[in-house]
PDB file of C-alpha atoms in Angstrom:
ATOM      1  CA  MET A 377      43.678 -20.862 -32.096  1.00 45.00           C
ATOM      2  CA  GLY A 378      41.180 -18.793 -34.075  1.00 47.00           C
ATOM      3  CA  SER A 379      38.322 -20.967 -32.806  1.00 48.00           C
ATOM      4  CA  LEU A 380      38.901 -19.639 -29.284  1.00 54.00           C
ATOM      5  CA  PHE A 381      37.639 -16.248 -30.378  1.00 54.00           C
ATOM      6  CA  LYS A 382      34.572 -17.371 -32.275  1.00 58.00           C
ATOM      7  CA  SER A 383      31.255 -16.805 -30.618  1.00 68.00           C
ATOM      8  CA  GLY A 384      27.817 -17.867 -31.672  1.00 82.00           C
ATOM      9  CA  PRO A 385      24.809 -15.656 -32.139  1.00 89.00           C
ATOM     10  CA  LYS A 386      23.997 -13.201 -29.381  1.00 93.00           C
ATOM     11  CA  VAL A 387      20.859 -11.318 -28.442  1.00 95.00           C
ATOM     12  CA  ARG A 388      20.236  -8.340 -26.215  1.00 96.00           C
ATOM     13  CA  CYS A 389      17.236  -8.460 -23.945  1.00 97.00           C
ATOM     14  CA  ALA A 390      15.705  -6.644 -21.058  1.00 98.00           C
ATOM     15  CA  HIS A 391      13.527  -8.450 -18.560  1.00 97.00           C
ATOM     16  CA  ILE A 392      11.336  -7.899 -15.557  1.00 98.00           C
ATOM     17  CA  LEU A 393      11.351 -10.516 -12.804  1.00 98.00           C
ATOM     18  CA  VAL A 394       8.420 -10.779 -10.408  1.00 98.00           C
ATOM     19  CA  GLU A 395       7.559 -13.340  -7.757  1.00 97.00           C
ATOM     20  CA  SER A 396       3.982 -14.353  -8.591  1.00 98.00           C
ATOM     21  CA  LYS A 397       2.065 -15.450 -11.668  1.00 98.00           C
ATOM     22  CA  SER A 398      -0.727 -12.975 -10.886  1.00 98.00           C
ATOM     23  CA  GLU A 399       1.757 -10.096 -10.709  1.00 98.00           C
ATOM     24  CA  ALA A 400       3.246 -11.238 -14.036  1.00 98.00           C
ATOM     25  CA  ASP A 401      -0.232 -11.445 -15.618  1.00 98.00           C
ATOM     26  CA  GLU A 402      -1.076  -7.888 -14.545  1.00 98.00           C
ATOM     27  CA  LEU A 403       2.303  -6.588 -15.682  1.00 98.00           C
ATOM     28  CA  LEU A 404       2.087  -8.243 -19.099  1.00 98.00           C
ATOM     29  CA  ALA A 405      -1.368  -6.722 -19.637  1.00 98.00           C
ATOM     30  CA  ARG A 406      -0.018  -3.235 -18.811  1.00 98.00           C
ATOM     31  CA  LEU A 407       2.960  -3.700 -21.123  1.00 98.00           C
ATOM     32  CA  LYS A 408       0.698  -4.823 -23.972  1.00 96.00           C
ATOM     33  CA  GLU A 409      -1.371  -1.668 -23.412  1.00 97.00           C
ATOM     34  CA  GLY A 410       1.751   0.437 -23.871  1.00 97.00           C
ATOM     35  CA  ALA A 411       3.277   0.827 -20.398  1.00 98.00           C
ATOM     36  CA  ASP A 412       6.965   1.766 -20.493  1.00 98.00           C
ATOM     37  CA  PHE A 413       9.041  -1.402 -20.099  1.00 98.00           C
ATOM     38  CA  ALA A 414      12.061   0.287 -18.496  1.00 98.00           C
ATOM     39  CA  LYS A 415       9.911   2.195 -15.982  1.00 98.00           C
ATOM     40  CA  GLU A 416       8.083  -0.981 -15.001  1.00 98.00           C
ATOM     41  CA  ALA A 417      11.407  -2.815 -14.636  1.00 98.00           C
ATOM     42  CA  ARG A 418      12.829  -0.109 -12.372  1.00 98.00           C
ATOM     43  CA  ALA A 419       9.698  -0.126 -10.232  1.00 98.00           C
ATOM     44  CA  LEU A 420       8.963  -3.856 -10.004  1.00 97.00           C
ATOM     45  CA  SER A 421      11.803  -6.149 -11.027  1.00 98.00           C
ATOM     46  CA  LYS A 422      13.327  -8.331  -8.320  1.00 97.00           C
ATOM     47  CA  CYS A 423      16.499  -8.671 -10.418  1.00 96.00           C
ATOM     48  CA  PRO A 424      19.391  -6.216  -9.969  1.00 96.00           C
ATOM     49  CA  SER A 425      19.057  -5.435 -13.691  1.00 97.00           C
ATOM     50  CA  GLY A 426      15.818  -3.621 -12.851  1.00 96.00           C
ATOM     51  CA  LYS A 427      17.884  -0.581 -11.871  1.00 97.00           C
ATOM     52  CA  SER A 428      18.973  -0.291 -15.512  1.00 97.00           C
ATOM     53  CA  GLY A 429      15.479  -0.761 -16.919  1.00 98.00           C
ATOM     54  CA  GLY A 430      15.887  -4.529 -17.019  1.00 98.00           C
ATOM     55  CA  ASP A 431      18.735  -4.449 -19.554  1.00 97.00           C
ATOM     56  CA  LEU A 432      20.810  -7.642 -19.522  1.00 96.00           C
ATOM     57  CA  GLY A 433      23.162  -6.626 -22.318  1.00 95.00           C
ATOM     58  CA  HIS A 434      24.211  -9.043 -25.062  1.00 95.00           C
ATOM     59  CA  PHE A 435      24.474 -12.723 -24.261  1.00 94.00           C
ATOM     60  CA  GLY A 436      24.988 -15.956 -26.149  1.00 94.00           C
ATOM     61  CA  ARG A 437      23.142 -19.244 -25.991  1.00 92.00           C
ATOM     62  CA  GLY A 438      23.588 -21.146 -22.770  1.00 91.00           C
ATOM     63  CA  LYS A 439      24.397 -18.093 -20.639  1.00 92.00           C
ATOM     64  CA  MET A 440      20.923 -17.890 -19.089  1.00 93.00           C
ATOM     65  CA  VAL A 441      18.726 -20.574 -17.554  1.00 93.00           C
ATOM     66  CA  LYS A 442      17.255 -22.950 -20.125  1.00 94.00           C
ATOM     67  CA  GLU A 443      13.669 -21.596 -20.113  1.00 94.00           C
ATOM     68  CA  PHE A 444      14.862 -17.988 -20.434  1.00 92.00           C
ATOM     69  CA  ASP A 445      17.397 -18.824 -23.140  1.00 91.00           C
ATOM     70  CA  ALA A 446      14.851 -20.629 -25.317  1.00 92.00           C
ATOM     71  CA  VAL A 447      12.491 -17.656 -25.348  1.00 96.00           C
ATOM     72  CA  ALA A 448      15.117 -14.920 -25.743  1.00 96.00           C
ATOM     73  CA  PHE A 449      16.468 -16.370 -28.988  1.00 95.00           C
ATOM     74  CA  ASP A 450      12.986 -16.795 -30.492  1.00 95.00           C
ATOM     75  CA  LEU A 451      11.915 -13.164 -30.045  1.00 96.00           C
ATOM     76  CA  ASP A 452      12.164 -10.563 -32.788  1.00 96.00           C
ATOM     77  CA  VAL A 453      13.748  -7.209 -31.964  1.00 96.00           C
ATOM     78  CA  GLY A 454      11.196  -5.118 -30.065  1.00 95.00           C
ATOM     79  CA  GLU A 455       8.992  -8.115 -29.298  1.00 97.00           C
ATOM     80  CA  LEU A 456       7.666  -8.925 -25.818  1.00 97.00           C
ATOM     81  CA  SER A 457       7.587 -12.493 -24.563  1.00 97.00           C
ATOM     82  CA  GLY A 458       4.791 -14.091 -22.708  1.00 97.00           C
ATOM     83  CA  ILE A 459       5.399 -15.084 -19.098  1.00 98.00           C
ATOM     84  CA  VAL A 460       8.461 -17.278 -18.616  1.00 97.00           C
ATOM     85  CA  LYS A 461       8.644 -19.282 -15.388  1.00 97.00           C
ATOM     86  CA  THR A 462      12.084 -20.198 -14.044  1.00 96.00           C
ATOM     87  CA  GLN A 463      13.497 -21.180 -10.671  1.00 95.00           C
ATOM     88  CA  PHE A 464      13.874 -17.446  -9.948  1.00 96.00           C
ATOM     89  CA  GLY A 465      10.244 -16.463 -10.548  1.00 97.00           C
ATOM     90  CA  TYR A 466       8.260 -15.106 -13.475  1.00 98.00           C
ATOM     91  CA  HIS A 467       9.953 -13.140 -16.239  1.00 98.00           C
ATOM     92  CA  ILE A 468       8.736 -10.996 -19.087  1.00 98.00           C
ATOM     93  CA  LEU A 469      11.399 -10.419 -21.723  1.00 98.00           C
ATOM     94  CA  LYS A 470      11.792  -7.797 -24.403  1.00 98.00           C
ATOM     95  CA  ARG A 471      14.372  -8.294 -27.129  1.00 96.00           C
ATOM     96  CA  THR A 472      16.169  -5.018 -27.706  1.00 95.00           C
ATOM     97  CA  ASP A 473      18.832  -6.011 -30.266  1.00 92.00           C
TER      98      ASP A 473
END
């Protein structure tokens, strides 16, 4: 019964979801220059999480779409991803924990 309560590694990420590659390119450049991730998420993200600065909370492997999942678990805390394309659009992730 104890195995029912075991969970694998989890990460905490924020993300910003935009519709076009060009919008993602411009956004990533601004973020690399020091733009505030949470402010950009609130202003631009097409995901409901944008209202909370893009925060997705903690999640385990397999809880997000494959492309997103692979990147999220490879980031170091505080690190920005490149552009991640999924069926939903173009994401930029930031690992927060």
